[in-house]
Amino acid sequence: QFLERAAEAGHPRSLLFRGFCSLEGMGVNRDEVNGFRYVSRAAEKGTLEAVFQMALCRANGIGVEKNAAAAASSFQTAADLGHIPAMYYYAQCLVVGYGVPKSYDEGVSWMRKAAAAGHFDAQNWCSQHETEFEPVAGK
């Protein structure tokens, strides 16, 4: 009840957590559309994690119509603001052309940023693909 009151009062983190509750059915009936609305309101108030969660919802069609371009845009917004998982997801969008024009070089740049920031999956990706974007010594 406290979380509900705080969310209705517009507290950004409360909006995000209330959105999670609706998206997952934690303590309330599962309602993905309502959950997305709460997450969107939190994003409008500048909650970086909410921008990232909106991107995931848009990419997977959770509580909102699936929209690759909107998902990629939200991933980019969060990545530009320093959200490390968003850097990884935006890099993936660029590498495969999901919702944005395909740009392997830009995708690699974002993947390296995520890896340098400690993102495990980005580090693995870079390790597996380094021969595709690293010049071989002596050549």
PDB file of C-alpha atoms in Angstrom:
ATOM      1  CA  GLN A   1       0.000   0.000   0.000  1.00  0.00           C
ATOM      2  CA  PHE A   2       2.858   2.350   0.795  1.00  0.00           C
ATOM      3  CA  LEU A   3       4.436   1.645  -2.595  1.00  0.00           C
ATOM      4  CA  GLU A   4       1.120   2.295  -4.319  1.00  0.00           C
ATOM      5  CA  ARG A   5       0.711   5.649  -2.540  1.00  0.00           C
ATOM      6  CA  ALA A   6       4.285   6.674  -3.332  1.00  0.00           C
ATOM      7  CA  ALA A   7       3.858   5.711  -6.991  1.00  0.00           C
ATOM      8  CA  GLU A   8       0.574   7.583  -7.267  1.00  0.00           C
ATOM      9  CA  ALA A   9       2.314  10.610  -5.752  1.00  0.00           C
ATOM     10  CA  GLY A  10       4.809  10.385  -8.649  1.00  0.00           C
ATOM     11  CA  HIS A  11       7.938   9.192  -6.813  1.00  0.00           C
ATOM     12  CA  PRO A  12      10.153   7.976  -9.683  1.00  0.00           C
ATOM     13  CA  ARG A  13      11.666   4.852  -8.065  1.00  0.00           C
ATOM     14  CA  SER A  14       8.279   3.903  -6.629  1.00  0.00           C
ATOM     15  CA  LEU A  15       6.781   4.134 -10.100  1.00  0.00           C
ATOM     16  CA  LEU A  16       9.479   1.809 -11.398  1.00  0.00           C
ATOM     17  CA  PHE A  17       9.075  -0.726  -8.585  1.00  0.00           C
ATOM     18  CA  ARG A  18       5.287  -0.592  -8.891  1.00  0.00           C
ATOM     19  CA  GLY A  19       5.724  -1.280 -12.580  1.00  0.00           C
ATOM     20  CA  PHE A  20       7.859  -4.322 -11.783  1.00  0.00           C
ATOM     21  CA  CYS A  21       5.138  -5.562  -9.430  1.00  0.00           C
ATOM     22  CA  SER A  22       2.524  -5.369 -12.179  1.00  0.00           C
ATOM     23  CA  LEU A  23       4.804  -6.825 -14.833  1.00  0.00           C
ATOM     24  CA  GLU A  24       5.689  -9.805 -12.652  1.00  0.00           C
ATOM     25  CA  GLY A  25       2.518 -10.166 -10.580  1.00  0.00           C
ATOM     26  CA  MET A  26       4.334  -9.556  -7.284  1.00  0.00           C
ATOM     27  CA  GLY A  27       1.774  -8.695  -4.606  1.00  0.00           C
ATOM     28  CA  VAL A  28      -0.738  -7.576  -7.243  1.00  0.00           C
ATOM     29  CA  ASN A  29      -2.444  -9.207 -10.197  1.00  0.00           C
ATOM     30  CA  ARG A  30      -0.111  -9.488 -13.165  1.00  0.00           C
ATOM     31  CA  ASP A  31      -1.002  -6.718 -15.613  1.00  0.00           C
ATOM     32  CA  GLU A  32       1.705  -6.063 -18.186  1.00  0.00           C
ATOM     33  CA  VAL A  33      -0.055  -3.093 -19.773  1.00  0.00           C
ATOM     34  CA  ASN A  34      -0.411  -1.355 -16.417  1.00  0.00           C
ATOM     35  CA  GLY A  35       3.165  -2.337 -15.534  1.00  0.00           C
ATOM     36  CA  PHE A  36       4.465  -0.747 -18.713  1.00  0.00           C
ATOM     37  CA  ARG A  37       2.519   2.423 -17.907  1.00  0.00           C
ATOM     38  CA  TYR A  38       4.188   2.688 -14.506  1.00  0.00           C
ATOM     39  CA  VAL A  39       7.616   2.036 -16.002  1.00  0.00           C
ATOM     40  CA  SER A  40       6.964   4.666 -18.688  1.00  0.00           C
ATOM     41  CA  ARG A  41       5.994   7.228 -16.060  1.00  0.00           C
ATOM     42  CA  ALA A  42       9.210   6.485 -14.171  1.00  0.00           C
ATOM     43  CA  ALA A  43      11.203   6.927 -17.385  1.00  0.00           C
ATOM     44  CA  GLU A  44       9.512  10.272 -18.035  1.00  0.00           C
ATOM     45  CA  LYS A  45      10.750  11.374 -14.614  1.00  0.00           C
ATOM     46  CA  GLY A  46      14.324  10.501 -15.561  1.00  0.00           C
ATOM     47  CA  THR A  47      14.780   7.095 -13.942  1.00  0.00           C
ATOM     48  CA  LEU A  48      17.520   5.525 -16.049  1.00  0.00           C
ATOM     49  CA  GLU A  49      16.636   1.938 -15.143  1.00  0.00           C
ATOM     50  CA  ALA A  50      13.077   2.633 -16.273  1.00  0.00           C
ATOM     51  CA  VAL A  51      14.301   3.734 -19.709  1.00  0.00           C
ATOM     52  CA  PHE A  52      16.152   0.430 -19.980  1.00  0.00           C
ATOM     53  CA  GLN A  53      13.133  -1.571 -18.803  1.00  0.00           C
ATOM     54  CA  MET A  54      10.946   0.238 -21.346  1.00  0.00           C
ATOM     55  CA  ALA A  55      13.373  -0.867 -24.043  1.00  0.00           C
ATOM     56  CA  LEU A  56      13.120  -4.485 -22.897  1.00  0.00           C
ATOM     57  CA  CYS A  57       9.326  -4.284 -22.880  1.00  0.00           C
ATOM     58  CA  ARG A  58       9.287  -2.773 -26.367  1.00  0.00           C
ATOM     59  CA  ALA A  59      11.741  -5.369 -27.683  1.00  0.00           C
ATOM     60  CA  ASN A  60       9.696  -8.260 -26.294  1.00  0.00           C
ATOM     61  CA  GLY A  61       6.161  -6.894 -26.631  1.00  0.00           C
ATOM     62  CA  ILE A  62       5.534  -6.916 -22.881  1.00  0.00           C
ATOM     63  CA  GLY A  63       2.665  -4.581 -22.014  1.00  0.00           C
ATOM     64  CA  VAL A  64       3.106  -2.745 -25.272  1.00  0.00           C
ATOM     65  CA  GLU A  65       3.235  -3.614 -28.955  1.00  0.00           C
ATOM     66  CA  LYS A  66       6.579  -5.055 -30.014  1.00  0.00           C
ATOM     67  CA  ASN A  67       8.539  -2.287 -31.738  1.00  0.00           C
ATOM     68  CA  ALA A  68      12.170  -2.786 -32.721  1.00  0.00           C
ATOM     69  CA  ALA A  69      12.822   0.868 -33.575  1.00  0.00           C
ATOM     70  CA  ALA A  70      11.367   2.128 -30.280  1.00  0.00           C
ATOM     71  CA  ALA A  71      13.296  -0.538 -28.359  1.00  0.00           C
ATOM     72  CA  ALA A  72      16.588   0.372 -30.032  1.00  0.00           C
ATOM     73  CA  SER A  73      15.936   4.060 -29.415  1.00  0.00           C
ATOM     74  CA  SER A  74      15.320   3.441 -25.715  1.00  0.00           C
ATOM     75  CA  PHE A  75      18.413   1.231 -25.477  1.00  0.00           C
ATOM     76  CA  GLN A  76      20.423   4.032 -27.102  1.00  0.00           C
ATOM     77  CA  THR A  77      19.029   6.658 -24.733  1.00  0.00           C
ATOM     78  CA  ALA A  78      19.928   4.569 -21.699  1.00  0.00           C
ATOM     79  CA  ALA A  79      23.336   3.659 -23.155  1.00  0.00           C
ATOM     80  CA  ASP A  80      24.133   7.309 -23.876  1.00  0.00           C
ATOM     81  CA  LEU A  81      23.368   8.042 -20.214  1.00  0.00           C
ATOM     82  CA  GLY A  82      25.784   5.338 -19.039  1.00  0.00           C
ATOM     83  CA  HIS A  83      23.506   2.361 -18.347  1.00  0.00           C
ATOM     84  CA  ILE A  84      25.885  -0.577 -18.833  1.00  0.00           C
ATOM     85  CA  PRO A  85      23.391  -3.324 -19.781  1.00  0.00           C
ATOM     86  CA  ALA A  86      21.796  -0.884 -22.242  1.00  0.00           C
ATOM     87  CA  MET A  87      25.211  -0.420 -23.876  1.00  0.00           C
ATOM     88  CA  TYR A  88      25.345  -4.167 -24.472  1.00  0.00           C
ATOM     89  CA  TYR A  89      21.810  -4.378 -25.853  1.00  0.00           C
ATOM     90  CA  TYR A  90      22.270  -1.310 -28.046  1.00  0.00           C
ATOM     91  CA  ALA A  91      25.487  -2.827 -29.385  1.00  0.00           C
ATOM     92  CA  GLN A  92      23.554  -5.969 -30.292  1.00  0.00           C
ATOM     93  CA  CYS A  93      20.929  -3.854 -32.065  1.00  0.00           C
ATOM     94  CA  LEU A  94      23.634  -2.193 -34.146  1.00  0.00           C
ATOM     95  CA  VAL A  95      25.499  -5.408 -34.955  1.00  0.00           C
ATOM     96  CA  VAL A  96      22.397  -7.136 -36.346  1.00  0.00           C
ATOM     97  CA  GLY A  97      20.401  -4.086 -37.476  1.00  0.00           C
ATOM     98  CA  TYR A  98      17.552  -4.543 -34.995  1.00  0.00           C
ATOM     99  CA  GLY A  99      15.449  -1.371 -35.120  1.00  0.00           C
ATOM    100  CA  VAL A 100      18.389   0.666 -36.430  1.00  0.00           C
ATOM    101  CA  PRO A 101      20.511   0.561 -39.559  1.00  0.00           C
ATOM    102  CA  LYS A 102      23.099  -2.191 -39.224  1.00  0.00           C
ATOM    103  CA  SER A 103      26.499  -0.799 -38.222  1.00  0.00           C
ATOM    104  CA  TYR A 104      29.002  -3.419 -37.166  1.00  0.00           C
ATOM    105  CA  ASP A 105      31.733  -0.889 -36.362  1.00  0.00           C
ATOM    106  CA  GLU A 106      29.469   1.223 -34.151  1.00  0.00           C
ATOM    107  CA  GLY A 107      28.134  -1.946 -32.525  1.00  0.00           C
ATOM    108  CA  VAL A 108      31.668  -3.070 -31.732  1.00  0.00           C
ATOM    109  CA  SER A 109      32.404   0.338 -30.227  1.00  0.00           C
ATOM    110  CA  TRP A 110      29.402   0.065 -27.890  1.00  0.00           C
ATOM    111  CA  MET A 111      30.230  -3.562 -27.091  1.00  0.00           C
ATOM    112  CA  ARG A 112      33.754  -2.526 -26.094  1.00  0.00           C
ATOM    113  CA  LYS A 113      32.353   0.225 -23.861  1.00  0.00           C
ATOM    114  CA  ALA A 114      30.080  -2.279 -22.126  1.00  0.00           C
ATOM    115  CA  ALA A 115      32.940  -4.766 -21.786  1.00  0.00           C
ATOM    116  CA  ALA A 116      35.274  -2.115 -20.369  1.00  0.00           C
ATOM    117  CA  ALA A 117      32.571  -1.240 -17.835  1.00  0.00           C
ATOM    118  CA  GLY A 118      32.527  -4.865 -16.694  1.00  0.00           C
ATOM    119  CA  HIS A 119      29.515  -6.317 -18.534  1.00  0.00           C
ATOM    120  CA  PHE A 120      30.195 -10.070 -18.557  1.00  0.00           C
ATOM    121  CA  ASP A 121      28.279 -10.918 -21.752  1.00  0.00           C
ATOM    122  CA  ALA A 122      29.916  -8.011 -23.591  1.00  0.00           C
ATOM    123  CA  GLN A 123      33.338  -9.219 -22.454  1.00  0.00           C
ATOM    124  CA  ASN A 124      32.548 -12.706 -23.754  1.00  0.00           C
ATOM    125  CA  TRP A 125      31.248 -11.313 -27.042  1.00  0.00           C
ATOM    126  CA  CYS A 126      34.408  -9.261 -27.522  1.00  0.00           C
ATOM    127  CA  SER A 127      36.579 -12.292 -26.751  1.00  0.00           C
ATOM    128  CA  GLN A 128      34.691 -14.434 -29.255  1.00  0.00           C
ATOM    129  CA  HIS A 129      34.663 -11.822 -32.020  1.00  0.00           C
ATOM    130  CA  GLU A 130      37.977 -10.029 -31.527  1.00  0.00           C
ATOM    131  CA  THR A 131      39.494 -11.562 -34.665  1.00  0.00           C
ATOM    132  CA  GLU A 132      36.719  -9.905 -36.664  1.00  0.00           C
ATOM    133  CA  PHE A 133      37.566  -6.378 -35.506  1.00  0.00           C
ATOM    134  CA  GLU A 134      41.132  -6.458 -34.200  1.00  0.00           C
ATOM    135  CA  PRO A 135      43.981  -6.201 -36.677  1.00  0.00           C
ATOM    136  CA  VAL A 136      46.339  -9.162 -36.490  1.00  0.00           C
ATOM    137  CA  ALA A 137      49.851  -8.155 -35.348  1.00  0.00           C
ATOM    138  CA  GLY A 138      52.295  -7.908 -38.220  1.00  0.00           C
ATOM    139  CA  LYS A 139      49.658  -7.732 -40.947  1.00  0.00           C
TER     140      LYS A 139
END
